[in-house]
Coordinates of N, CA, C and O in Angstrom, one line a residue:
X1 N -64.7 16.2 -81.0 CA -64.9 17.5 -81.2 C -63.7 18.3 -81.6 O -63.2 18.2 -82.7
X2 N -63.5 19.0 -80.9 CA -62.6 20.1 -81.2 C -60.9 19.7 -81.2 O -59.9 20.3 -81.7
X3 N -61.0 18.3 -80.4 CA -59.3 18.3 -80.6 C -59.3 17.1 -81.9 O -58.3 16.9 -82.7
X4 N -60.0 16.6 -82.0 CA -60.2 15.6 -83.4 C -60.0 16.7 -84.4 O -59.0 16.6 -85.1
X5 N -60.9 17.6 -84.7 CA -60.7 18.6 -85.8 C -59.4 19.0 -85.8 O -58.9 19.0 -86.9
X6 N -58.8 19.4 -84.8 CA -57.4 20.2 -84.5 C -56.1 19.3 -85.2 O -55.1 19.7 -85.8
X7 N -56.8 17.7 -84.7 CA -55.6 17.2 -85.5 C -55.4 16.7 -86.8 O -54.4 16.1 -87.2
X8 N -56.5 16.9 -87.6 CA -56.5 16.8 -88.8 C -55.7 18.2 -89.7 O -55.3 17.9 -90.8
X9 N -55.4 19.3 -89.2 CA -54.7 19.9 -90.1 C -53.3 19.9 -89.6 O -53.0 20.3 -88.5
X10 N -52.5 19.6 -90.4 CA -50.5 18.9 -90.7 C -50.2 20.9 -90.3 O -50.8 22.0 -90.7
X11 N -49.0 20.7 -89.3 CA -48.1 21.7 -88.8 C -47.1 22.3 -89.7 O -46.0 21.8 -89.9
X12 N -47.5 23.6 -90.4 CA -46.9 23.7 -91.6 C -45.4 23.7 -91.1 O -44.9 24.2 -90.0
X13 N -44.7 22.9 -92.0 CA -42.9 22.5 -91.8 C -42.1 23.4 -92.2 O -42.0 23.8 -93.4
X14 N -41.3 24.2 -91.0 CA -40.3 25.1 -91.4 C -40.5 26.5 -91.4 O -39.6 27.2 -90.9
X15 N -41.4 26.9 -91.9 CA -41.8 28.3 -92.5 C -42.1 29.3 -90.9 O -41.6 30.4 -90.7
X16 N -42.8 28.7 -90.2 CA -43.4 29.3 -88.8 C -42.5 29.2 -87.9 O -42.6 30.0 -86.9
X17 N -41.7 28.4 -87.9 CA -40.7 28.4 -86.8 C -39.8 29.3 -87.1 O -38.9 29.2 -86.2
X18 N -39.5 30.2 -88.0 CA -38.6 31.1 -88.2 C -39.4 32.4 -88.0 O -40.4 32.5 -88.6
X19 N -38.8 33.6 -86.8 CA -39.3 34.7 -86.3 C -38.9 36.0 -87.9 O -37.8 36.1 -88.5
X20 N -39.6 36.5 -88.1 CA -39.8 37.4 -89.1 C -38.9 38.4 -88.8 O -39.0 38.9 -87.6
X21 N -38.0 38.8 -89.6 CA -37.1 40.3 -89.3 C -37.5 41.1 -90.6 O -37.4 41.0 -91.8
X22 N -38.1 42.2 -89.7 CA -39.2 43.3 -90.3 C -37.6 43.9 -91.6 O -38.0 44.3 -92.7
X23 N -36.4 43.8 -91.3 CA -35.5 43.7 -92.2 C -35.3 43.5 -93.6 O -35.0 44.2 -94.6
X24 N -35.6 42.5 -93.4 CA -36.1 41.7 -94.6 C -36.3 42.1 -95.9 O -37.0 43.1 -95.8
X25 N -35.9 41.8 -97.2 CA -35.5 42.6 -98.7 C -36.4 41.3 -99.1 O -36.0 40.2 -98.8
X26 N -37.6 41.7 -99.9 CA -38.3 40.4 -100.8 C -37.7 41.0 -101.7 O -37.1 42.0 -101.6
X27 N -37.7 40.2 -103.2 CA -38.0 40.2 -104.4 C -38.7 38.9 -105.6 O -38.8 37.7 -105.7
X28 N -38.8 39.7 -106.0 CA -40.0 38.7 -107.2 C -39.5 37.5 -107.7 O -38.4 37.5 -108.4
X29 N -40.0 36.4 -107.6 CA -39.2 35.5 -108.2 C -39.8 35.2 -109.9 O -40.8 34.7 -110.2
X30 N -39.1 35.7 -110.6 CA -39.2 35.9 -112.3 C -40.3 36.6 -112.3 O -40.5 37.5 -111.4
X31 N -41.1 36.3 -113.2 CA -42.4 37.4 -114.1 C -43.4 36.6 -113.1 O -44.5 36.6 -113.7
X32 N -43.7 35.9 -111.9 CA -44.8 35.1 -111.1 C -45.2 36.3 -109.9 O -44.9 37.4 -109.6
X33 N -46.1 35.3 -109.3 CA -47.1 36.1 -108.0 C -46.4 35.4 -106.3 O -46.9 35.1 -105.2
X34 N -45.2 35.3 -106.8 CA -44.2 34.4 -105.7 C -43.0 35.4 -105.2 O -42.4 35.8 -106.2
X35 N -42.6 35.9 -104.1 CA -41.6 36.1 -103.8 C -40.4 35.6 -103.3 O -40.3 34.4 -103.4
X36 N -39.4 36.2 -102.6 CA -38.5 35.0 -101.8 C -37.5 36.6 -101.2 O -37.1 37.7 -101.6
X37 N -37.5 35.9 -100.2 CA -36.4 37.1 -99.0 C -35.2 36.8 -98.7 O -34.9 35.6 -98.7
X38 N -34.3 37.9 -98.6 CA -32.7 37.6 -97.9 C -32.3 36.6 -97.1 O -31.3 36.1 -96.8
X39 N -33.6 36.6 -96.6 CA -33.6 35.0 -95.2 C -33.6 34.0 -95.3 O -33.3 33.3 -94.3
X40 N -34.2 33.4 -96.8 CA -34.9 32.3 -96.9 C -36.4 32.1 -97.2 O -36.9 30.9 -97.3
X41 N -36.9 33.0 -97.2 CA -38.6 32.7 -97.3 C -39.1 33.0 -98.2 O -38.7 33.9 -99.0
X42 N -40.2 32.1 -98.4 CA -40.8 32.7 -99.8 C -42.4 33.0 -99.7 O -43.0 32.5 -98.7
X43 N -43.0 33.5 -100.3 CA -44.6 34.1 -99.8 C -45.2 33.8 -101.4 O -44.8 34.0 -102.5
X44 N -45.7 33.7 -101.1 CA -46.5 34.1 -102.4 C -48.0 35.4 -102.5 O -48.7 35.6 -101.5
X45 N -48.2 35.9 -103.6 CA -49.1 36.9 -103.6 C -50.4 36.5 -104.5 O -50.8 37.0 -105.5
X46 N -51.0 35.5 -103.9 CA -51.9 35.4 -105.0 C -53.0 36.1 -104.3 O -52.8 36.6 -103.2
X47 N -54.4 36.3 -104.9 CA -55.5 37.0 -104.5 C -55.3 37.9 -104.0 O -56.0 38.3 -103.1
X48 N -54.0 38.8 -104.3 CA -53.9 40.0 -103.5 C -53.5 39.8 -102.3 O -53.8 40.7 -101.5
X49 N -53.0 39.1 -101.8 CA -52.7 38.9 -100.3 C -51.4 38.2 -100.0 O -51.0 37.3 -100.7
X50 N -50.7 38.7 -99.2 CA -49.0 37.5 -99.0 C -49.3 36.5 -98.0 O -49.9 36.8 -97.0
X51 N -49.1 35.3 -98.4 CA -48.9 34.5 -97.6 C -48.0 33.9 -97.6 O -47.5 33.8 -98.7
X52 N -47.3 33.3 -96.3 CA -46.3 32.4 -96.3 C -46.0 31.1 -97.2 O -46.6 30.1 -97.2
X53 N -45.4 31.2 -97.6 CA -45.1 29.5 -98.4 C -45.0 28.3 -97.2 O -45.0 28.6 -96.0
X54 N -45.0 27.5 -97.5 CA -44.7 25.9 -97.0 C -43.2 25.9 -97.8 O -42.9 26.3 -98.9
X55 N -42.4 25.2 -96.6 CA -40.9 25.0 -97.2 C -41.0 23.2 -96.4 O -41.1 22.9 -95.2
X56 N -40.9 22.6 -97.1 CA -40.7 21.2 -97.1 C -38.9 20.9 -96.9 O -38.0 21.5 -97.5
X57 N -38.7 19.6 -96.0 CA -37.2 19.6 -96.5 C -37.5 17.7 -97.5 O -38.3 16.8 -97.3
X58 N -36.6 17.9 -98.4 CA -36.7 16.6 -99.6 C -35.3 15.6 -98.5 O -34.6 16.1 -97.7
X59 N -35.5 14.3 -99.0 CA -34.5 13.4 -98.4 C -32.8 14.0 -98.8 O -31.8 13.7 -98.2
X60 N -32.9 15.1 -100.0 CA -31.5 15.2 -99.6 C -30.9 16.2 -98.9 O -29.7 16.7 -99.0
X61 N -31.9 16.7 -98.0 CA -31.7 17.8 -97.3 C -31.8 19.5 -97.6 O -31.3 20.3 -96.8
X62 N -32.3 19.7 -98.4 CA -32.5 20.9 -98.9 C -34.1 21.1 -98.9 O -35.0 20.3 -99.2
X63 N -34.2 22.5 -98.3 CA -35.8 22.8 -98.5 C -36.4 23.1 -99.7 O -35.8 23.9 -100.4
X64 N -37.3 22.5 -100.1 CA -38.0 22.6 -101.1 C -39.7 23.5 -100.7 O -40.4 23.6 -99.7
X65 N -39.8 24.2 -102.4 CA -41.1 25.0 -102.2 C -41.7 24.7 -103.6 O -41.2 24.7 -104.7
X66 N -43.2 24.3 -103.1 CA -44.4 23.9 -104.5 C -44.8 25.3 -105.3 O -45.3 26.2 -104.6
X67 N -44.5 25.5 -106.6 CA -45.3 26.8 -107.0 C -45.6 26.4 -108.2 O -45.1 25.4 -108.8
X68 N -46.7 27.5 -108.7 CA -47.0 27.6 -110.0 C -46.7 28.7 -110.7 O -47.0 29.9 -110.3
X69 N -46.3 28.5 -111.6 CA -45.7 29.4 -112.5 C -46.3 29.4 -114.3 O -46.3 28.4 -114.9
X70 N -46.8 30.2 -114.6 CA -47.3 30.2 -116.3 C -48.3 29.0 -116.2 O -48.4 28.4 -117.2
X71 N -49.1 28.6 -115.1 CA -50.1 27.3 -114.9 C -49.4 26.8 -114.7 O -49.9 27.3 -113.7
X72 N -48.4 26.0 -114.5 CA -47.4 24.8 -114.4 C -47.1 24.9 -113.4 O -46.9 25.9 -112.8
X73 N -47.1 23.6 -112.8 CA -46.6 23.8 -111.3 C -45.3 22.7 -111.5 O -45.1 21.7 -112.1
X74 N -44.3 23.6 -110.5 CA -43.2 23.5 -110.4 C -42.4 23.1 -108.8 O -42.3 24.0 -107.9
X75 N -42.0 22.2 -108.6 CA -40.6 22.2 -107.5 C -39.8 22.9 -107.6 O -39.3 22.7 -108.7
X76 N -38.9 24.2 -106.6 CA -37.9 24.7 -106.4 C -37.1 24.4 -105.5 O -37.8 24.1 -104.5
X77 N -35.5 24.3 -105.2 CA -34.8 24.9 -103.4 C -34.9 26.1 -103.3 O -34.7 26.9 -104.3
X78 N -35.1 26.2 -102.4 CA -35.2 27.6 -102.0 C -33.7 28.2 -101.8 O -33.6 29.4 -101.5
X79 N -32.6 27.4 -102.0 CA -31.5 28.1 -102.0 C -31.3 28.6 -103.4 O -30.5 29.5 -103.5
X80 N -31.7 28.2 -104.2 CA -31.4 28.4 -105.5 C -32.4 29.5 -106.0 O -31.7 30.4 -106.6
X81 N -33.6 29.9 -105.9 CA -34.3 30.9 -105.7 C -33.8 32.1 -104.9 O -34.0 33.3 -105.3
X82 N -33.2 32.0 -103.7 CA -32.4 32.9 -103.2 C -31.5 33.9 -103.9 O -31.7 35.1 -104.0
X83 N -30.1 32.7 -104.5 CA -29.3 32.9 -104.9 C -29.1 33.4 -106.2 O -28.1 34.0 -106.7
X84 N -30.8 32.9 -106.9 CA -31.1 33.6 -108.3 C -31.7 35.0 -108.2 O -31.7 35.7 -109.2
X85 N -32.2 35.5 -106.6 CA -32.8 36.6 -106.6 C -31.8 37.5 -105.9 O -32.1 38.7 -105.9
X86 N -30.7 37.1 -105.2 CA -29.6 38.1 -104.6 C -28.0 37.7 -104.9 O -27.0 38.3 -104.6
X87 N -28.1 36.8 -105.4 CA -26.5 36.4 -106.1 C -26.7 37.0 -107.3 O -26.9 38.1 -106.8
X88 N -26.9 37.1 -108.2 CA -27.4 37.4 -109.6 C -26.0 37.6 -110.4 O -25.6 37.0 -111.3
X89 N -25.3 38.8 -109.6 CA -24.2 39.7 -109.9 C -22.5 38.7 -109.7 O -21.4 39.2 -109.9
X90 N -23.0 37.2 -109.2 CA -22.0 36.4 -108.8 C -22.3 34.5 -109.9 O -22.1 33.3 -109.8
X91 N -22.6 35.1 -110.4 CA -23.4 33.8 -110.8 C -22.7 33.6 -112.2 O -23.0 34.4 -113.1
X92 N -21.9 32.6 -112.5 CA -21.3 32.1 -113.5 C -21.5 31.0 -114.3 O -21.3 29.9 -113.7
X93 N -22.0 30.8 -115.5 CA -22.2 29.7 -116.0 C -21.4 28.1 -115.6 O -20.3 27.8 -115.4
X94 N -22.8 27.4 -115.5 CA -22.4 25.9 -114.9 C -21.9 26.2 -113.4 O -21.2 25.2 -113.1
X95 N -21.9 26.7 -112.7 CA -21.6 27.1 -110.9 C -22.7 26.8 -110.4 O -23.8 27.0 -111.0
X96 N -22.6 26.3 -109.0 CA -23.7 25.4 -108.5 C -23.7 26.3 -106.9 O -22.6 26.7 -106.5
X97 N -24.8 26.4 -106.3 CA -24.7 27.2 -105.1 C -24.6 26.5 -103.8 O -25.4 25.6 -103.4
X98 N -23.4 27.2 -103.2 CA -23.2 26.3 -101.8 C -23.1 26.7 -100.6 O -22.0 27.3 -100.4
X99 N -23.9 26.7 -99.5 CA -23.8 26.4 -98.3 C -23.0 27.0 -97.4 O -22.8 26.2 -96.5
X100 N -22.5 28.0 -97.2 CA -21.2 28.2 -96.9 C -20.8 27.6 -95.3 O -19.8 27.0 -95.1
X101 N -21.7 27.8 -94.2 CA -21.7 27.4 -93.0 C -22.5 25.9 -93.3 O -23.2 25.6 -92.4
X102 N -22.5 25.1 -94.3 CA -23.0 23.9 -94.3 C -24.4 23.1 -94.2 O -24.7 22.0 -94.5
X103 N -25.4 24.5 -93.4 CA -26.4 23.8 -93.1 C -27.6 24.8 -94.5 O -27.9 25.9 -94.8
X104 N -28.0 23.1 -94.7 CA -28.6 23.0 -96.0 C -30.1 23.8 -95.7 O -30.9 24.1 -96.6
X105 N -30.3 24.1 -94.5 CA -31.5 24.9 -94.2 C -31.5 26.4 -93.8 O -32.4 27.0 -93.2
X106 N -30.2 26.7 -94.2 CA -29.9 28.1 -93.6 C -30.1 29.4 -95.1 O -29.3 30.3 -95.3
X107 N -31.1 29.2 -95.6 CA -30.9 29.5 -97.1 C -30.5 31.4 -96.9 O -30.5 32.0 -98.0
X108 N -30.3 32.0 -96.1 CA -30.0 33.1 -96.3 C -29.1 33.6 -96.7 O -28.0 33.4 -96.3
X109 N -29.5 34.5 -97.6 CA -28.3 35.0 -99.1 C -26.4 35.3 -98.8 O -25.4 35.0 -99.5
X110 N -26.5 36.1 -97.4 CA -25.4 36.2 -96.9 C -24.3 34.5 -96.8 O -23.1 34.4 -96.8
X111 N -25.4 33.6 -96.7 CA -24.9 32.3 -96.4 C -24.7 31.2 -98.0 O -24.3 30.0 -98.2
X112 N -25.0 32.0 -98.6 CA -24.9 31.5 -100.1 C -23.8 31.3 -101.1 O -23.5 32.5 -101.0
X113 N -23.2 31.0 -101.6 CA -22.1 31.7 -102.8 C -21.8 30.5 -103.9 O -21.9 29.2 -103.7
X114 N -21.5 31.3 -105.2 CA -21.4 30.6 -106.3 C -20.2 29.9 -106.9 O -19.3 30.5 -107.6
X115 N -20.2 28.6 -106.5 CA -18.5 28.0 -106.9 C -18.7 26.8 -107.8 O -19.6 25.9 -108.0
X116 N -17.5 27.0 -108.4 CA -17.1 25.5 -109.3 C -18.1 24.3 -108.7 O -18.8 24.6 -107.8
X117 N -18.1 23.1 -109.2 CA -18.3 21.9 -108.9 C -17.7 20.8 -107.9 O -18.2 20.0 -107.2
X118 N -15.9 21.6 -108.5 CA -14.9 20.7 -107.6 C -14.5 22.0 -105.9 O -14.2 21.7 -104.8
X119 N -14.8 23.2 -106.5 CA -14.9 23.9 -105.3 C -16.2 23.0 -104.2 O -16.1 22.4 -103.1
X120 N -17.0 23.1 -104.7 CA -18.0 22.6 -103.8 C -17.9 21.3 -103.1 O -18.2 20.9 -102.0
X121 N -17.1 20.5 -104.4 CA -16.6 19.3 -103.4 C -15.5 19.3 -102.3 O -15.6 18.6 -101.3
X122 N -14.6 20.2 -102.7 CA -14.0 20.2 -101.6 C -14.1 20.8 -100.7 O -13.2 20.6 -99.8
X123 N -15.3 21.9 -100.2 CA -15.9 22.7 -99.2 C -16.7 21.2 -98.8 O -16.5 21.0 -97.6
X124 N -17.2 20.4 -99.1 CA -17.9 19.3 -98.3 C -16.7 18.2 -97.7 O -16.8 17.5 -96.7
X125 N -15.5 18.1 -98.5 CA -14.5 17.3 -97.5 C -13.9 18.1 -96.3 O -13.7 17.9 -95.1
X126 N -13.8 19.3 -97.1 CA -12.6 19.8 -95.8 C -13.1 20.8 -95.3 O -12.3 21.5 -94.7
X127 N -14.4 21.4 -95.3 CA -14.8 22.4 -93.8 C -16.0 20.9 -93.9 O -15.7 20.4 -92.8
X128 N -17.1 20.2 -94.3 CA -18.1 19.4 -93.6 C -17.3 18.4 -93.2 O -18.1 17.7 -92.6
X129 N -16.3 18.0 -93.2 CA -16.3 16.7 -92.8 C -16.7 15.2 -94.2 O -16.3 14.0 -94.1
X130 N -17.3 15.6 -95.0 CA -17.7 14.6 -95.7 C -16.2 13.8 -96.4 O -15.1 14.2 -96.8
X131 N -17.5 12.1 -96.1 CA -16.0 11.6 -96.5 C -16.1 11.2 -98.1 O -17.1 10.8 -98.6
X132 N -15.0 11.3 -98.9 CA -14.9 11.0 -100.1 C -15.4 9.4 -100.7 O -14.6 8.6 -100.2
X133 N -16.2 8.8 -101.4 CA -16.0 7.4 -101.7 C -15.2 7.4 -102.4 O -14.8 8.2 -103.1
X134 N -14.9 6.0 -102.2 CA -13.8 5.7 -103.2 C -14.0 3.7 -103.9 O -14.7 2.7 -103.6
X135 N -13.4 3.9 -104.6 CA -13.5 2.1 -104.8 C -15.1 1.9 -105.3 O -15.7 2.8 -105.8
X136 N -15.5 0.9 -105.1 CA -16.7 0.4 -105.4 C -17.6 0.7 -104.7 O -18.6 0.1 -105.0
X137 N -17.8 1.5 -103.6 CA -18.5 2.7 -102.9 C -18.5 3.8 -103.5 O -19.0 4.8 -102.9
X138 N -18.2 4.1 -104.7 CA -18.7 5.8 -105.5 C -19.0 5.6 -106.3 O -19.0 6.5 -107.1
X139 N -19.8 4.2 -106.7 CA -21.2 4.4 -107.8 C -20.6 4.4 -109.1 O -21.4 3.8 -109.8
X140 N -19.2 4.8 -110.0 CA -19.1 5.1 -110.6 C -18.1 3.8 -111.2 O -18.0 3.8 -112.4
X141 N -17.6 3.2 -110.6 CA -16.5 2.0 -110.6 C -17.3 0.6 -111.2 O -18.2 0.0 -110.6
X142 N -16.6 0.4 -112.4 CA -16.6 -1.0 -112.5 C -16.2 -2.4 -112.4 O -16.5 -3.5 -113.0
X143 N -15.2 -1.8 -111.1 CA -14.3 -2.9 -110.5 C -14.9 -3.3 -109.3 O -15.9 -2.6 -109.2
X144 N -14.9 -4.1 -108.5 CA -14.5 -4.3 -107.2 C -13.3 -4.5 -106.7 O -12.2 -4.2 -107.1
X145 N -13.7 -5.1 -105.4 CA -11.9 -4.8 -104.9 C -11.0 -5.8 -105.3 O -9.9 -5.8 -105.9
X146 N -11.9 -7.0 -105.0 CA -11.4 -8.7 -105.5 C -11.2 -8.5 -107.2 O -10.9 -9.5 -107.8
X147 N -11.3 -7.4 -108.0 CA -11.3 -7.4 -109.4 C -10.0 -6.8 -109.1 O -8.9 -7.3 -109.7
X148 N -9.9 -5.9 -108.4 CA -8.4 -5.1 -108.4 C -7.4 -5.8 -107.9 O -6.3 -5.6 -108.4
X149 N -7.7 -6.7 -106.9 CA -6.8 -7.8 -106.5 C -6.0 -8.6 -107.7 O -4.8 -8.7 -108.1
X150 N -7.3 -9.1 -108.2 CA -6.6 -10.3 -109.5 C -6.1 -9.5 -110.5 O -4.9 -9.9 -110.8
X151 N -6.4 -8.6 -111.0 CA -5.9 -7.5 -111.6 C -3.9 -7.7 -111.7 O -3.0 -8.0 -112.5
X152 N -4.1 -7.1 -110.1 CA -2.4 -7.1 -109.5 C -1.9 -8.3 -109.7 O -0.8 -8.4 -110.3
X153 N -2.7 -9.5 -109.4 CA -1.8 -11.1 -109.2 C -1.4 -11.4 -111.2 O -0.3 -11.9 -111.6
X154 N -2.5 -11.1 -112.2 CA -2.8 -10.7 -113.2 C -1.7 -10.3 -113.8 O -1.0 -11.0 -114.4
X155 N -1.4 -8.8 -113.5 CA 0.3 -8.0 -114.1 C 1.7 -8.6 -113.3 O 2.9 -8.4 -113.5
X156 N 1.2 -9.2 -112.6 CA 2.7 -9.7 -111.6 C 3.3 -11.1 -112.5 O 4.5 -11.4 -112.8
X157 N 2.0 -11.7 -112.8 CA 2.2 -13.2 -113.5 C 2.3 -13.1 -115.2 O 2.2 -14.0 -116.0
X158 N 2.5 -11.4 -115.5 CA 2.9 -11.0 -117.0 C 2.1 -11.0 -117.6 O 2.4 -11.1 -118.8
X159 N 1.0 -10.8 -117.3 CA 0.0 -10.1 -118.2 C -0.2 -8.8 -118.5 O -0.1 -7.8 -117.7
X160 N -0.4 -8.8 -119.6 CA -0.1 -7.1 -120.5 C -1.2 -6.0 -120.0 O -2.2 -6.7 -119.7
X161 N -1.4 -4.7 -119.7 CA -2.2 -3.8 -119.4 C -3.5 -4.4 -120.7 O -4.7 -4.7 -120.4
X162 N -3.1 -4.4 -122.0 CA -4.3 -4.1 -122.9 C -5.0 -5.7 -122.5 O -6.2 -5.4 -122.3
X163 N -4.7 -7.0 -122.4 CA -5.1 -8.5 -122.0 C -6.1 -8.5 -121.2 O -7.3 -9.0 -121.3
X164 N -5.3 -7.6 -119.9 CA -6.1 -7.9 -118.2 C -7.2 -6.6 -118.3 O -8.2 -6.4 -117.6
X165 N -6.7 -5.9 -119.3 CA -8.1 -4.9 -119.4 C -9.1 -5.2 -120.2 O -10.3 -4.9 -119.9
X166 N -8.7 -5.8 -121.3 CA -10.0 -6.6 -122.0 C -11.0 -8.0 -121.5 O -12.0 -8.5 -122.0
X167 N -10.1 -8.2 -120.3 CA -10.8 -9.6 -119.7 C -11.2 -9.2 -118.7 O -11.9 -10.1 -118.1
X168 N -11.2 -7.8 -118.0 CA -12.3 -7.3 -116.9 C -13.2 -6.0 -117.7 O -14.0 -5.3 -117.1
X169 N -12.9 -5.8 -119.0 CA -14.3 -4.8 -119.5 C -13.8 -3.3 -118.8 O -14.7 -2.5 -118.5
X170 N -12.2 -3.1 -118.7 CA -11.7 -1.6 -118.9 C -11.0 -1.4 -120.0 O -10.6 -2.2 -120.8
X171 N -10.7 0.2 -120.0 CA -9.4 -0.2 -120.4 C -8.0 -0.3 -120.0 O -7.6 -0.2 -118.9
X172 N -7.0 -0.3 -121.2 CA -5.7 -0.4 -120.8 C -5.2 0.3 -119.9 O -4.5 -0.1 -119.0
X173 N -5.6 2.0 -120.0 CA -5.1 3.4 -118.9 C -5.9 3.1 -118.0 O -5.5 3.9 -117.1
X174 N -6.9 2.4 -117.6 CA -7.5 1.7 -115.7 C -6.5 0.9 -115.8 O -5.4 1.3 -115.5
X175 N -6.5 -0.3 -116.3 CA -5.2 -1.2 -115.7 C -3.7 -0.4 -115.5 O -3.1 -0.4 -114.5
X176 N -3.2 0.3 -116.5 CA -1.7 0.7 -115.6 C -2.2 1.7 -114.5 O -1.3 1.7 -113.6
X177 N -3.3 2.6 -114.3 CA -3.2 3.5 -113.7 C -3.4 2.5 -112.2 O -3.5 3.1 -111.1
X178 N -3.5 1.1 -112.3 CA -3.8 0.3 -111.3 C -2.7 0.1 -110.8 O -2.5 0.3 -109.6
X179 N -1.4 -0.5 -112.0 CA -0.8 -1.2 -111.8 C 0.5 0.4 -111.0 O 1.5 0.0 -110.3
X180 N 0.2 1.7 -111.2 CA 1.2 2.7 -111.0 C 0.9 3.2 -109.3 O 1.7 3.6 -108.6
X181 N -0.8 3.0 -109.0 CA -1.3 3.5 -108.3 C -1.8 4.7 -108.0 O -1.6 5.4 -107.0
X182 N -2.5 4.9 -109.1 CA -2.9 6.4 -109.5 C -4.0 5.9 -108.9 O -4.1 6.4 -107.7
X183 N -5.2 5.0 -109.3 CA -6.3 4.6 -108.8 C -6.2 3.5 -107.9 O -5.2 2.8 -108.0
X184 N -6.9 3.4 -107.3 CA -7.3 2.0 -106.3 C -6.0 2.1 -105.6 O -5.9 1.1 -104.8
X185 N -4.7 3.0 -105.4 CA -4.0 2.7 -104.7 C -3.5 2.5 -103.0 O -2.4 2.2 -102.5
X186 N -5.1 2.8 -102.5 CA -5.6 2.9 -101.2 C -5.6 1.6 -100.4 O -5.4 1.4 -99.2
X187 N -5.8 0.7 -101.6 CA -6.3 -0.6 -101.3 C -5.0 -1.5 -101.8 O -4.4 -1.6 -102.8
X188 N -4.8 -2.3 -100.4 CA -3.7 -3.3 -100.1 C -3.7 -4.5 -100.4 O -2.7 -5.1 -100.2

């Protein structure tokens, strides 16, 4: 009966656990029937009526909201929607918006601001804690460590930067910057 019915409808995520402050500044999100508040929330107006949005959080931690826009339906963060409706006046080409107290669910505008790429990185090492990868842990490296090893045994036994770089597929400025320890100098 009645508690079978009950649990067939899913606990909307996020949006209800937050108490409403009659405070609160909406504005329109572009030319749509969607709004979004200084707090974080977004409603939409369709049929004449506001209703709350659904704010989902995605695996990388940021809440996400489903809308349609021009027919098209669209994924948003809701920090960025925020930030596009009360940063506006802060907003610099290529600047990415970040977190300032770190928690990726705190989307309210006061908690927002617009910085470089390498600003943002370093607001995640040195106020979050996050640790830097480095080596063949940052995705971006075509060495390993045992490559950086032979590398060294490689320049020790007189082989030239441009050689030992053509025979592991870099180039010459990765090998000296190996051999100077600009890169991989971490590693012993």
């Amino acid at each position: 009966g009645t508690q079978e019915a009950a649990g067939k409808f899913r606990q909307p995520l996020v949006h209800f656990q937050i108490c409403y402050n009659l405070e609160m500044e909406w504005r329109q999100i572009g030319d749509s029937k969607y709004d979004v508040s200084d707090e974080g929330l977004v409603r939409s107006r369709w049929f004449g009526e506001e209703r709350p949005m659904r704010l989902t959080p995605y695996a990388n931690g940021y809440l996400m909201v489903h809308l349609r826009i021009n027919g098209k339906r669209t994924t948003r963060t809701v920090h960025s929607l925020v930030a596009e409706a009360f940063k506006i006046k802060d907003k610099l080409s290529g600047y990415e918006v970040n977190h300032i107290n770190g928690n990726k669910h705190d989307n309210r505008a006061e908690n927002l601001e617009y910085v470089s790429r390498s600003q943002n990185v370093v607001h995640a090492i040195n106020v979050l804690g996050v640790k830097r990868a480095r080596g063949e842990a940052s995705g971006a490296s075509k060495l390993t460590e045992i490559d950086v090893r032979n590398i060294r045994i490689e320049l020790a036994n007189g082989g030239t930067h441009r050689s030992v770089g053509s025979k592991h597929g870099v180039s010459f400025t990765t090998i000296r910057h190996i051999a100077i320890g600009k890169i991989w100098g971490w590693l012993k």
